[in-house]
Amino acid sequence: MPEVLVIGIGPGHPDQITVQAVEALNRADVLFLVDKGAEKRELIAMREEICRRHIRDPQGYRTVEIADPPRDRNPADAAAYHGVVADWHQARAERFEAAFAEHLAPGEVGALLVWGDPALYDSTLRVFDRIALPLDVTVIPGVTSINALTAGHRIPLNRIGEPIHITTGRRIAGGLPDGLDSAVVMLDAGFTAAQLSDPDLYVYWGAYVSTSDEVLIAGPLAEVAGHIAATKEKLRAEHGWIMDTYLLVRRTS
Ligand SMILES: C[S@@+](CC[C@H](N)C(=O)[O-])C[C@H]1O[C@@H](n2cnc3c(N)ncnc32)[C@H](O)[C@@H]1O
């Protein structure tokens, strides 16, 4: 049965990768790279730096690109969105399966490099569930962008004994869910929290966290929201892309 390693490679810094992930990278004969077309040069460069830094034998592996199937980015409603995502996962599974069947010789080990941790807002493991080809899959956890955000701000993620909510920009528009005072927001195209009027919210925001381009801003949301939104636009224009994450905390005295 072909062996495939799904390796979390952390949020960008080449040192924020576990020893287990480094050993897994060194076991791989074939690195399967998902070509997202629009993937930014800097992201590819960071992934290449991780391989250069950690793979001991540069001749000991080969790379195979898997083109990402096209996806409708503007479905009409939530039901259409779920349909679009399911179709996209299925199309991805068929491409992964074909690539593994074609490029992994008997006894060889394949690897997929996943940004951050494969369990957090990443479709790779769901796609694997749809692959019919019997595979021996091992998942190597990675440092998440949330870990890098809280480390950058030198803060704990949760308040003592309290839960933490992790959500997307689209779903924070209505505010924190009832009964919750802390939320991490990911995948936010704009800075949706700027719409929230709760005067007790404090924000810890970070872009390109863990990388040499990291930018961190923290403060009462009402005071810093405009600054974060403007900084985000400026950084996006400078880099051509942006990845940012933030923690919202309701300050109760
Ligand atoms: C598709 S999710 C992938 C999350 C990833 N699996 C993880 O463990 O962090 C992409 C989102 O992760 C966050 N993200 C990933 N890397 C980041 C970074 N270096 N700095 C800030 N946010 C990051 C952003 O919210 C981005 O929109």
XYZ file of N, CA and C and ligand atoms in Angstrom:
786
model
N 0.858 -1.199 0.000
C 0.000 0.000 0.000
C 0.891 1.245 0.000
N 0.675 2.220 -0.911
C 1.534 3.413 -0.925
C 1.445 4.165 0.407
N 2.592 4.689 0.840
C 2.632 5.438 2.097
C 2.691 6.932 1.789
N 1.827 7.696 2.421
C 1.819 9.149 2.201
C 1.844 9.851 3.557
N 2.760 10.818 3.686
C 2.886 11.604 4.909
C 2.267 12.979 4.666
N 1.373 13.382 5.538
C 0.799 14.735 5.457
C 1.512 15.541 6.548
N 2.366 16.480 6.088
C 3.305 17.110 7.028
C 2.942 18.580 7.262
N 2.645 18.933 8.501
C 2.429 20.340 8.859
C 3.786 21.033 8.898
N 3.917 22.113 8.116
C 5.242 22.760 8.012
C 5.284 24.106 8.738
N 4.249 24.400 9.545
C 4.277 25.632 10.325
C 3.828 26.840 9.519
N 3.787 28.015 10.187
C 3.196 29.206 9.566
C 4.164 30.079 8.792
N 5.367 29.586 8.500
C 6.246 30.371 7.630
C 7.701 30.372 8.041
N 7.963 30.503 9.345
C 9.367 30.541 9.766
C 9.979 29.143 9.623
N 11.143 29.020 8.950
C 11.684 27.680 8.720
C 12.078 26.940 9.997
N 12.198 27.650 11.125
C 12.506 26.955 12.384
C 11.244 26.517 13.119
N 10.073 26.991 12.677
C 8.839 26.612 13.380
C 8.262 25.357 12.748
N 9.064 24.300 12.810
C 8.680 23.010 12.246
C 9.198 21.971 13.234
N 8.441 20.932 13.461
C 8.836 19.986 14.512
C 9.940 19.047 14.012
N 10.629 18.430 14.973
C 11.659 17.433 14.628
C 10.998 16.273 13.885
N 9.773 15.922 14.300
C 9.056 14.824 13.633
C 8.794 15.175 12.164
N 8.451 16.456 11.917
C 8.203 16.874 10.527
C 9.498 16.839 9.721
N 10.610 17.246 10.328
C 11.897 17.213 9.619
C 12.245 15.765 9.253
N 12.051 14.848 10.200
C 12.357 13.443 9.909
C 11.430 12.919 8.810
N 10.189 13.341 8.831
C 9.236 12.910 7.788
C 9.666 13.450 6.424
N 10.087 14.713 6.382
C 10.556 15.288 5.104
C 11.726 14.469 4.561
N 12.574 14.018 5.467
C 13.751 13.262 5.031
C 13.434 11.830 4.627
N 12.257 11.330 4.999
C 11.850 9.974 4.569
C 11.205 10.002 3.195
N 10.759 11.170 2.756
C 9.934 11.228 1.545
C 10.785 11.064 0.279
N 10.299 10.245 -0.635
C 10.929 10.117 -1.956
C 10.319 11.126 -2.920
N 9.032 11.418 -2.731
C 8.332 12.339 -3.641
C 7.572 13.375 -2.819
N 7.839 14.665 -3.077
C 7.050 15.728 -2.454
C 5.980 16.143 -3.451
N 4.728 15.989 -3.076
C 3.622 16.408 -3.939
C 3.250 17.843 -3.563
N 3.372 18.743 -4.500
C 3.105 20.155 -4.240
C 1.833 20.540 -4.967
N 0.865 21.071 -4.219
C -0.387 21.478 -4.850
C -0.171 22.855 -5.461
N -0.303 22.907 -6.776
C -0.086 24.166 -7.490
C -1.400 24.928 -7.541
N -1.474 26.000 -6.690
C -2.730 26.756 -6.610
C -2.785 27.874 -7.635
N -1.845 27.879 -8.570
C -1.887 28.893 -9.630
C -1.585 30.268 -9.079
N -2.526 30.759 -8.254
C -2.368 32.118 -7.712
C -1.425 32.140 -6.508
N -0.883 30.983 -6.152
C -0.036 30.969 -4.962
C 1.128 31.934 -5.143
N 1.398 32.664 -4.099
C 2.349 33.759 -4.220
C 3.784 33.274 -4.159
N 4.616 33.996 -4.926
C 6.027 33.647 -5.031
C 6.675 33.523 -3.654
N 6.314 34.457 -2.736
C 6.941 34.440 -1.406
C 6.565 33.174 -0.625
N 5.314 32.690 -0.813
C 4.904 31.466 -0.119
C 5.678 30.268 -0.653
N 5.849 30.240 -1.971
C 6.610 29.139 -2.572
C 8.056 29.211 -2.076
N 8.604 30.440 -2.006
C 9.994 30.616 -1.549
C 10.147 30.132 -0.105
N 9.142 30.393 0.727
C 9.233 29.948 2.133
C 9.238 28.417 2.209
N 8.383 27.801 1.383
C 8.336 26.333 1.374
C 9.664 25.767 0.868
N 10.222 26.408 -0.165
C 11.514 25.929 -0.693
C 12.622 26.074 0.356
N 12.559 27.182 1.116
C 13.570 27.403 2.153
C 13.487 26.302 3.227
N 12.258 25.908 3.566
C 12.080 24.833 4.550
C 12.729 23.543 4.033
N 12.515 23.236 2.755
C 13.114 22.018 2.179
C 14.634 22.138 2.150
N 15.126 23.304 1.714
C 16.574 23.508 1.624
C 17.229 23.358 2.998
N 16.568 23.948 3.996
C 17.144 23.972 5.337
C 17.112 22.595 5.998
N 16.065 21.811 5.733
C 15.840 20.620 6.555
C 16.040 19.286 5.840
N 16.038 19.267 4.499
C 16.209 17.969 3.824
C 17.705 17.754 3.605
N 18.217 16.692 4.225
C 19.669 16.503 4.272
C 20.254 16.158 2.908
N 19.537 15.377 2.104
C 20.060 15.001 0.787
C 19.222 15.673 -0.302
N 19.748 16.767 -0.866
C 18.937 17.497 -1.863
C 18.628 16.664 -3.103
N 19.437 15.618 -3.343
C 19.170 14.752 -4.513
C 18.258 13.587 -4.148
N 17.893 13.493 -2.860
C 17.202 12.286 -2.379
C 15.700 12.294 -2.582
N 15.188 13.327 -3.217
C 13.739 13.363 -3.431
C 13.436 14.065 -4.751
N 12.226 13.845 -5.252
C 11.788 14.576 -6.439
C 10.448 15.238 -6.126
N 10.110 16.242 -6.889
C 8.837 16.929 -6.636
C 7.878 16.703 -7.808
N 6.609 16.626 -7.453
C 5.557 16.472 -8.465
C 4.479 17.508 -8.154
N 4.119 18.294 -9.140
C 3.072 19.296 -8.914
C 1.707 18.722 -9.256
N 0.744 19.020 -8.404
C -0.648 18.632 -8.676
C -1.417 19.931 -8.870
N -1.951 20.125 -10.056
C -2.694 21.366 -10.332
C -4.011 21.351 -9.559
N -4.292 22.443 -8.869
C -5.536 22.534 -8.109
C -6.710 22.718 -9.080
N -7.805 21.961 -8.903
C -8.938 22.143 -9.820
C -9.577 23.519 -9.640
N -10.188 24.051 -10.684
C -10.841 25.351 -10.546
C -12.030 25.261 -9.589
N -12.399 26.399 -8.988
C -13.480 26.411 -7.998
C -14.258 27.710 -8.131
N -15.600 27.609 -8.058
C -16.451 28.803 -8.099
C -16.278 29.571 -6.787
N -15.709 30.774 -6.848
C -15.443 31.556 -5.636
C -16.650 32.371 -5.194
N -17.717 32.419 -6.005
C -18.869 33.242 -5.643
C -20.183 32.480 -5.717
N -20.317 31.401 -4.918
C -21.596 30.671 -4.947
C -22.727 31.553 -4.417
N -23.953 31.247 -4.870
C -25.096 32.126 -4.582
C -25.446 32.166 -3.101
N -25.394 31.016 -2.406
C -25.807 30.996 -0.991
C -25.059 29.877 -0.265
N -25.426 29.664 1.023
C -24.695 28.690 1.843
C -24.803 27.279 1.260
N -25.998 26.915 0.762
C -26.175 25.563 0.214
C -25.297 25.394 -1.026
N -25.297 26.419 -1.878
C -24.462 26.350 -3.087
C -22.987 26.288 -2.691
N -22.610 27.014 -1.643
C -21.217 27.021 -1.177
C -20.781 25.598 -0.796
N -21.640 24.898 -0.012
C -21.264 23.547 0.423
C -21.147 22.611 -0.781
N -22.047 22.790 -1.774
C -21.982 21.972 -2.985
C -20.690 22.217 -3.750
N -20.332 23.485 -3.870
C -19.107 23.857 -4.595
C -17.880 23.244 -3.901
N -17.865 23.331 -2.562
C -16.707 22.806 -1.810
C -16.629 21.282 -1.957
N -17.791 20.608 -1.875
C -17.794 19.139 -2.004
C -17.280 18.726 -3.386
N -17.728 19.422 -4.436
C -17.281 19.091 -5.800
C -15.772 19.323 -5.933
N -15.327 20.407 -5.335
C -13.901 20.760 -5.414
C -13.057 19.705 -4.683
N -13.518 19.273 -3.496
C -12.789 18.230 -2.755
C -12.727 16.937 -3.576
N -13.846 16.610 -4.234
C -13.883 15.381 -5.026
C -12.894 15.476 -6.198
N -12.898 16.628 -6.856
C -11.985 16.807 -7.998
C -10.533 16.753 -7.529
N -10.276 17.349 -6.348
C -8.921 17.287 -5.797
C -8.527 15.845 -5.483
N -9.469 15.095 -4.880
C -9.182 13.700 -4.501
C -8.806 12.897 -5.741
N -9.518 13.134 -6.849
C -9.219 12.377 -8.076
C -7.817 12.731 -8.584
N -7.452 14.005 -8.476
C -6.106 14.409 -8.940
C -5.011 13.859 -8.019
N -5.267 13.882 -6.708
C -4.277 13.322 -5.765
C -4.083 11.834 -6.061
N -5.215 11.142 -6.211
C -5.165 9.689 -6.419
C -4.372 9.363 -7.690
N -4.663 10.102 -8.756
C -3.966 9.851 -10.025
C -2.467 10.131 -9.865
N -2.111 11.187 -9.136
C -0.690 11.533 -8.963
C 0.026 10.466 -8.133
N -0.634 9.981 -7.065
C 0.006 8.948 -6.233
C 0.202 7.673 -7.056
N -0.850 7.294 -7.810
C -0.773 6.055 -8.598
C 0.332 6.164 -9.651
N 0.485 7.350 -10.243
C 1.454 7.493 -11.334
C 2.898 7.646 -10.827
N 3.078 8.369 -9.723
C 4.440 8.775 -9.362
C 5.065 8.028 -8.181
N 4.263 7.256 -7.427
C 4.865 6.540 -6.293
C 5.149 5.094 -6.697
N 6.432 4.758 -6.822
C 6.813 3.373 -7.133
C 6.590 2.538 -5.868
N 6.445 1.203 -6.024
C 6.239 0.362 -4.841
C 7.354 0.602 -3.812
N 6.963 0.786 -2.558
C 7.940 0.982 -1.479
C 8.338 2.431 -1.280
N 7.942 3.311 -2.204
C 8.312 4.722 -2.044
C 7.327 5.438 -1.112
N 7.852 6.534 -0.524
C 7.047 7.325 0.418
C 6.763 8.687 -0.214
N 5.496 9.072 -0.201
C 5.123 10.395 -0.701
C 4.837 11.333 0.460
N 4.922 12.642 0.200
C 4.605 13.607 1.248
C 3.868 14.800 0.666
N 2.924 15.308 1.447
C 2.234 16.557 1.108
C 2.562 17.565 2.195
N 3.026 18.724 1.796
C 3.410 19.748 2.770
C 2.222 20.685 2.969
N 1.787 20.792 4.219
C 0.601 21.610 4.517
C 1.012 22.786 5.402
N 0.556 23.964 5.028
C 0.860 25.193 5.769
C 0.295 25.092 7.194
N 1.072 25.468 8.198
C 0.591 25.419 9.583
C 0.382 23.979 10.011
N -0.829 23.697 10.509
C -1.189 22.338 10.924
C -2.291 21.812 10.003
N -2.196 20.539 9.595
C -3.182 20.016 8.636
C -4.610 19.966 9.174
N -4.786 20.055 10.511
C -6.141 19.930 11.058
C -6.880 21.263 11.119
N -6.178 22.370 10.896
C -6.806 23.682 11.111
C -7.082 24.387 9.785
N -8.366 24.530 9.458
C -8.785 25.221 8.222
C -7.928 24.812 7.026
N -7.865 23.525 6.818
C -7.164 23.002 5.638
C -7.949 21.797 5.137
N -8.081 21.677 3.831
C -8.960 20.634 3.283
C -8.240 19.320 3.006
N -6.922 19.270 3.177
C -6.171 18.083 2.734
C -6.732 16.780 3.321
N -7.000 16.761 4.636
C -7.432 15.500 5.251
C -8.853 15.119 4.801
N -9.698 16.118 4.528
C -11.033 15.808 3.992
C -10.913 15.229 2.579
N -9.969 15.774 1.830
C -9.742 15.273 0.472
C -9.259 13.813 0.548
N -8.372 13.524 1.496
C -7.875 12.152 1.639
C -9.011 11.174 1.930
N -10.023 11.621 2.670
C -11.176 10.754 2.976
C -11.888 10.298 1.720
N -11.739 11.051 0.631
C -12.447 10.742 -0.611
C -11.603 9.903 -1.575
N -10.356 9.634 -1.199
C -9.492 8.874 -2.112
C -9.800 7.379 -1.982
N -10.102 6.763 -3.125
C -10.477 5.343 -3.096
C -9.247 4.436 -2.990
N -8.119 4.881 -3.542
C -6.888 4.078 -3.519
C -6.480 3.806 -2.066
N -6.250 2.517 -1.704
C -5.816 2.265 -0.322
C -4.457 2.920 -0.079
N -4.353 3.692 0.990
C -3.121 4.419 1.303
C -2.797 4.234 2.775
N -1.520 4.239 3.090
C -1.086 4.252 4.487
C -0.737 5.714 4.797
N -1.646 6.414 5.479
C -1.481 7.865 5.683
C -1.041 8.160 7.118
N -0.003 8.970 7.254
C 0.426 9.451 8.575
C 0.343 10.974 8.569
N -0.224 11.540 9.621
C -0.336 13.003 9.731
C 0.674 13.495 10.761
N 1.488 14.461 10.354
C 2.486 15.043 11.256
C 1.990 16.450 11.620
N 1.658 16.690 12.894
C 1.104 18.006 13.245
C 2.120 19.123 13.076
N 1.587 20.345 12.906
C 2.469 21.504 12.728
C 2.100 22.634 13.672
N 2.999 23.588 13.787
C 2.726 24.816 14.538
C 1.684 25.603 13.740
N 0.641 26.070 14.388
C -0.396 26.807 13.658
C -0.094 28.302 13.641
N -0.795 29.008 12.759
C -0.654 30.473 12.747
C -1.185 31.067 14.055
N -2.104 30.366 14.707
C -2.608 30.859 16.009
C -1.491 30.798 17.048
N -0.739 29.692 17.035
C 0.394 29.590 17.964
C 1.385 30.727 17.738
N 1.668 31.008 16.455
C 2.650 32.058 16.140
C 2.106 33.438 16.522
N 0.784 33.629 16.381
C 0.172 34.920 16.750
C 0.314 35.163 18.256
N -0.063 34.170 19.055
C -0.016 34.376 20.514
C 1.433 34.479 20.998
N 2.333 33.727 20.373
C 3.752 33.846 20.744
C 4.255 35.247 20.409
N 3.884 35.749 19.219
C 4.340 37.082 18.819
C 3.879 38.160 19.799
N 2.628 38.020 20.260
C 2.093 39.013 21.209
C 2.450 38.674 22.667
N 3.037 37.512 22.858
C 3.422 37.041 24.201
C 2.203 36.988 25.131
N 1.149 36.342 24.629
C -0.092 36.237 25.405
C -0.575 34.785 25.421
N -1.334 34.418 26.477
C -1.992 33.104 26.433
C -3.181 33.178 25.471
N -3.565 32.024 24.928
C -4.672 32.004 23.972
C -6.019 32.142 24.693
N -6.179 31.413 25.786
C -7.473 31.435 26.483
C -7.341 32.143 27.828
N -8.485 32.642 28.309
C -8.484 33.179 29.662
C -8.634 32.002 30.633
N -8.249 32.212 31.895
C -8.173 31.088 32.841
C -9.492 30.309 32.886
N -9.393 29.027 32.544
C -10.550 28.130 32.641
C -11.665 28.423 31.653
N -11.402 29.256 30.634
C -12.483 29.631 29.706
C -12.276 29.024 28.318
N -13.374 28.883 27.569
C -13.249 28.320 26.210
C -12.751 29.372 25.221
N -12.334 28.888 24.068
C -11.888 29.776 22.989
C -12.619 29.364 21.710
N -13.054 30.351 20.968
C -13.807 30.105 19.746
C -12.875 30.402 18.569
N -12.895 29.541 17.545
C -12.071 29.789 16.347
C -13.030 29.884 15.166
N -12.942 30.970 14.421
C -13.935 31.180 13.373
C -13.337 31.933 12.186
N -14.193 32.260 11.233
C -13.741 32.950 10.019
C -14.227 34.404 10.018
N -13.654 35.205 9.140
C -14.076 36.596 9.030
C -15.565 36.709 8.760
N -16.062 35.841 7.841
C -17.472 35.907 7.464
C -18.382 35.698 8.687
N -17.955 34.821 9.595
C -18.838 34.436 10.697
C -18.661 35.282 11.951
N -17.698 36.207 11.954
C -17.551 37.068 13.132
C -18.354 38.357 12.944
N -18.937 38.517 11.760
C -19.649 39.777 11.471
C -20.751 40.064 12.482
N -21.359 39.022 13.045
C -22.428 39.221 14.030
C -21.917 39.353 15.447
N -20.612 39.345 15.632
C -20.032 39.465 16.972
C -19.675 38.109 17.555
N -19.149 38.113 18.780
C -18.794 36.852 19.443
C -20.075 36.095 19.788
N -20.045 34.762 19.704
C -21.240 33.996 20.077
C -21.598 34.249 21.548
N -22.882 34.098 21.859
C -23.332 34.311 23.248
C -22.508 33.478 24.214
N -22.134 34.079 25.297
C -21.450 33.337 26.361
C -19.967 33.159 26.145
N -19.432 33.651 25.017
C -17.998 33.499 24.767
C -17.317 34.874 24.770
N -16.133 34.934 25.382
C -15.426 36.215 25.486
C -14.115 36.241 24.706
N -13.763 35.132 24.038
C -12.519 35.101 23.258
C -12.766 34.402 21.936
N -12.267 34.985 20.848
C -12.403 34.343 19.535
C -11.180 34.638 18.677
N -10.724 33.609 17.989
C -9.666 33.788 16.986
C -10.349 33.880 15.628
N -9.946 34.845 14.816
C -10.544 35.000 13.484
C -9.476 34.758 12.425
N -9.807 33.856 11.505
C -8.905 33.517 10.400
C -9.656 33.736 9.085
N -8.933 33.655 7.977
C -9.577 33.697 6.657
C -10.513 34.905 6.530
N -10.016 36.070 6.893
C -10.826 37.294 6.812
C -10.257 38.147 5.674
N -11.020 38.297 4.594
C -10.508 39.045 3.435
C -10.283 40.512 3.791
N -11.203 41.085 4.569
C -11.018 42.476 5.018
C -10.607 42.469 6.474
N -11.138 43.406 7.260
C -10.966 43.333 8.707
C -12.366 43.484 9.298
N -13.103 42.355 9.290
C -14.527 42.363 9.638
C -14.781 42.889 11.043
N -13.844 42.664 11.956
C -14.053 43.091 13.345
C -14.254 44.597 13.454
N -13.830 45.355 12.444
C -14.016 46.810 12.473
C -15.505 47.171 12.547
N -16.370 46.221 12.116
C -17.821 46.498 12.157
C -18.414 46.317 13.553
N -17.665 45.712 14.459
C -18.236 45.372 15.770
C -18.213 46.595 16.688
N -19.304 46.788 17.408
C -19.398 48.018 18.200
C -19.194 47.785 19.699
N -18.905 46.542 20.087
C -18.719 46.230 21.508
C -17.527 47.017 22.071
N -17.735 47.942 23.016
C -16.641 48.790 23.500
C -15.628 48.041 24.365
N -15.980 46.815 24.803
C -15.071 46.084 25.693
C -14.120 45.145 24.950
N -14.183 45.150 23.604
C -13.324 44.218 22.869
C -11.908 44.760 22.711
N -10.955 43.853 22.898
C -9.538 44.144 22.718
C -9.076 43.224 21.585
N -8.163 43.687 20.743
C -7.726 42.859 19.616
C -6.206 42.693 19.606
N -5.779 41.471 19.271
C -4.354 41.166 19.032
C -4.278 40.686 17.594
N -3.743 41.503 16.705
C -3.752 41.206 15.266
C -2.321 40.910 14.791
N -2.188 40.025 13.816
C -0.866 39.745 13.258
C -0.950 39.355 11.796
N -0.046 39.915 10.999
C 0.055 39.533 9.586
C 1.425 38.885 9.368
N 1.468 37.901 8.456
C 2.717 37.176 8.130
C 3.398 36.715 9.429
N 2.613 36.254 10.405
C 3.207 35.950 11.708
C 4.278 34.874 11.568
N 5.305 35.016 12.350
C 6.485 34.136 12.428
C 7.497 34.411 11.319
N 7.130 35.133 10.280
C 8.073 35.374 9.184
C 8.826 36.693 9.419
N 9.809 36.965 8.571
C 10.582 38.204 8.729
C 9.727 39.435 8.401
N 8.557 39.230 7.784
C 7.665 40.352 7.463
C 6.575 40.559 8.514
N 6.661 39.846 9.623
C 5.599 39.902 10.634
C 5.267 41.334 11.049
N 3.961 41.623 11.148
C 3.485 42.917 11.669
C 2.446 42.601 12.740
N 2.608 43.185 13.921
C 1.690 42.938 15.033
C 1.096 44.263 15.498
N -0.195 44.273 15.773
C -0.843 45.461 16.344
C -1.811 44.959 17.419
N -1.828 45.634 18.569
C -2.755 45.260 19.637
C -3.328 46.513 20.270
N -4.555 46.399 20.793
C -5.147 47.521 21.511
C -6.645 47.369 21.599
N -7.308 48.312 22.269
C -8.776 48.287 22.298
C -9.291 48.356 20.860
N -10.227 47.472 20.516
C -10.672 47.379 19.119
C -11.133 48.730 18.582
N -11.908 49.457 19.384
C -12.459 50.730 18.903
C -11.338 51.715 18.542
N -10.216 51.596 19.231
C -9.113 52.549 18.993
C -8.212 52.138 17.826
N -8.033 50.822 17.630
C -7.026 50.396 16.639
C -7.627 49.808 15.355
N -8.952 49.648 15.283
C -9.567 48.985 14.116
C -9.202 49.693 12.809
N -9.287 51.027 12.813
C -8.985 51.775 11.588
C -7.533 51.597 11.185
N -6.651 51.613 12.174
C -5.219 51.447 11.915
C -4.936 50.050 11.327
N -5.588 49.024 11.905
C -5.384 47.659 11.387
C -5.892 47.557 9.945
N -7.088 48.082 9.701
C -7.659 47.982 8.351
C -6.760 48.688 7.332
N -6.250 49.860 7.699
C -5.393 50.610 6.766
C -4.054 49.895 6.572
N -3.503 49.351 7.677
C -2.222 48.625 7.585
C -2.380 47.403 6.689
N -3.506 46.735 6.845
C -3.746 45.528 6.044
C -3.783 45.865 4.552
N -4.479 46.938 4.224
C -4.551 47.333 2.813
C -3.168 47.699 2.272
N -2.407 48.431 3.086
C -1.065 48.853 2.659
C -0.162 47.626 2.446
N -0.210 46.684 3.397
C 0.643 45.490 3.286
C 0.229 44.646 2.080
N -1.087 44.545 1.866
C -1.561 43.751 0.721
C -1.051 44.368 -0.593
N -1.068 45.692 -0.652
C -0.598 46.366 -1.871
C 0.912 46.160 -2.040
N 1.649 46.215 -0.931
C 3.105 46.055 -1.013
C 3.515 44.639 -1.419
N 2.866 43.644 -0.790
C 3.274 42.241 -1.014
C 2.512 41.572 -2.157
N 1.343 42.113 -2.474
C 0.495 41.464 -3.478
C -0.390 40.392 -2.865
N -0.265 40.114 -1.586
C -1.077 39.113 -0.882
C -0.911 39.374 0.613
N -1.799 38.810 1.413
C -1.645 38.925 2.872
C -2.282 37.731 3.551
N -1.668 37.304 4.658
C -2.316 36.332 5.543
C -2.290 36.938 6.931
N -3.454 37.091 7.537
C -3.509 37.652 8.881
C -4.503 36.893 9.738
N -4.286 36.975 11.025
C -5.101 36.271 12.014
C -5.229 37.199 13.209
N -6.347 37.135 13.917
C -6.420 37.954 15.124
C -7.235 37.299 16.223
N -6.922 37.724 17.428
C -7.636 37.261 18.621
C -8.451 38.424 19.167
N -9.741 38.204 19.360
C -10.612 39.201 19.996
C -10.896 38.734 21.413
N -10.732 39.627 22.377
C -10.991 39.268 23.777
C -11.890 40.332 24.389
N -12.970 39.885 25.016
C -13.820 40.864 25.715
C -13.249 41.079 27.103
N -12.925 42.329 27.373
C -12.339 42.653 28.677
C -13.457 42.841 29.683
N -13.523 41.952 30.650
C -14.514 42.102 31.719
C -13.713 42.336 32.987
N -14.111 43.325 33.792
C -13.260 43.625 34.957
C -13.688 42.801 36.162
C -6.321 28.008 4.828
S -5.989 28.643 6.411
C -4.624 27.660 6.870
C -4.369 27.626 8.369
C -3.179 26.772 8.721
N -3.463 25.355 8.471
C -2.714 26.944 10.159
O -2.518 25.941 10.850
O -2.490 28.084 10.570
C -5.267 30.187 5.975
C -5.447 31.215 7.074
O -4.526 30.947 8.114
C -4.041 32.152 8.672
N -2.582 32.180 8.489
C -1.816 31.201 7.979
N -0.520 31.540 8.024
C -0.457 32.767 8.589
C 0.604 33.649 8.920
N 1.883 33.306 8.713
N 0.287 34.832 9.510
C -0.990 35.164 9.769
N -2.030 34.375 9.481
C -1.777 33.182 8.895
C -4.772 33.284 7.971
O -5.921 33.614 8.723
C -5.145 32.635 6.650
O -6.269 33.272 6.090
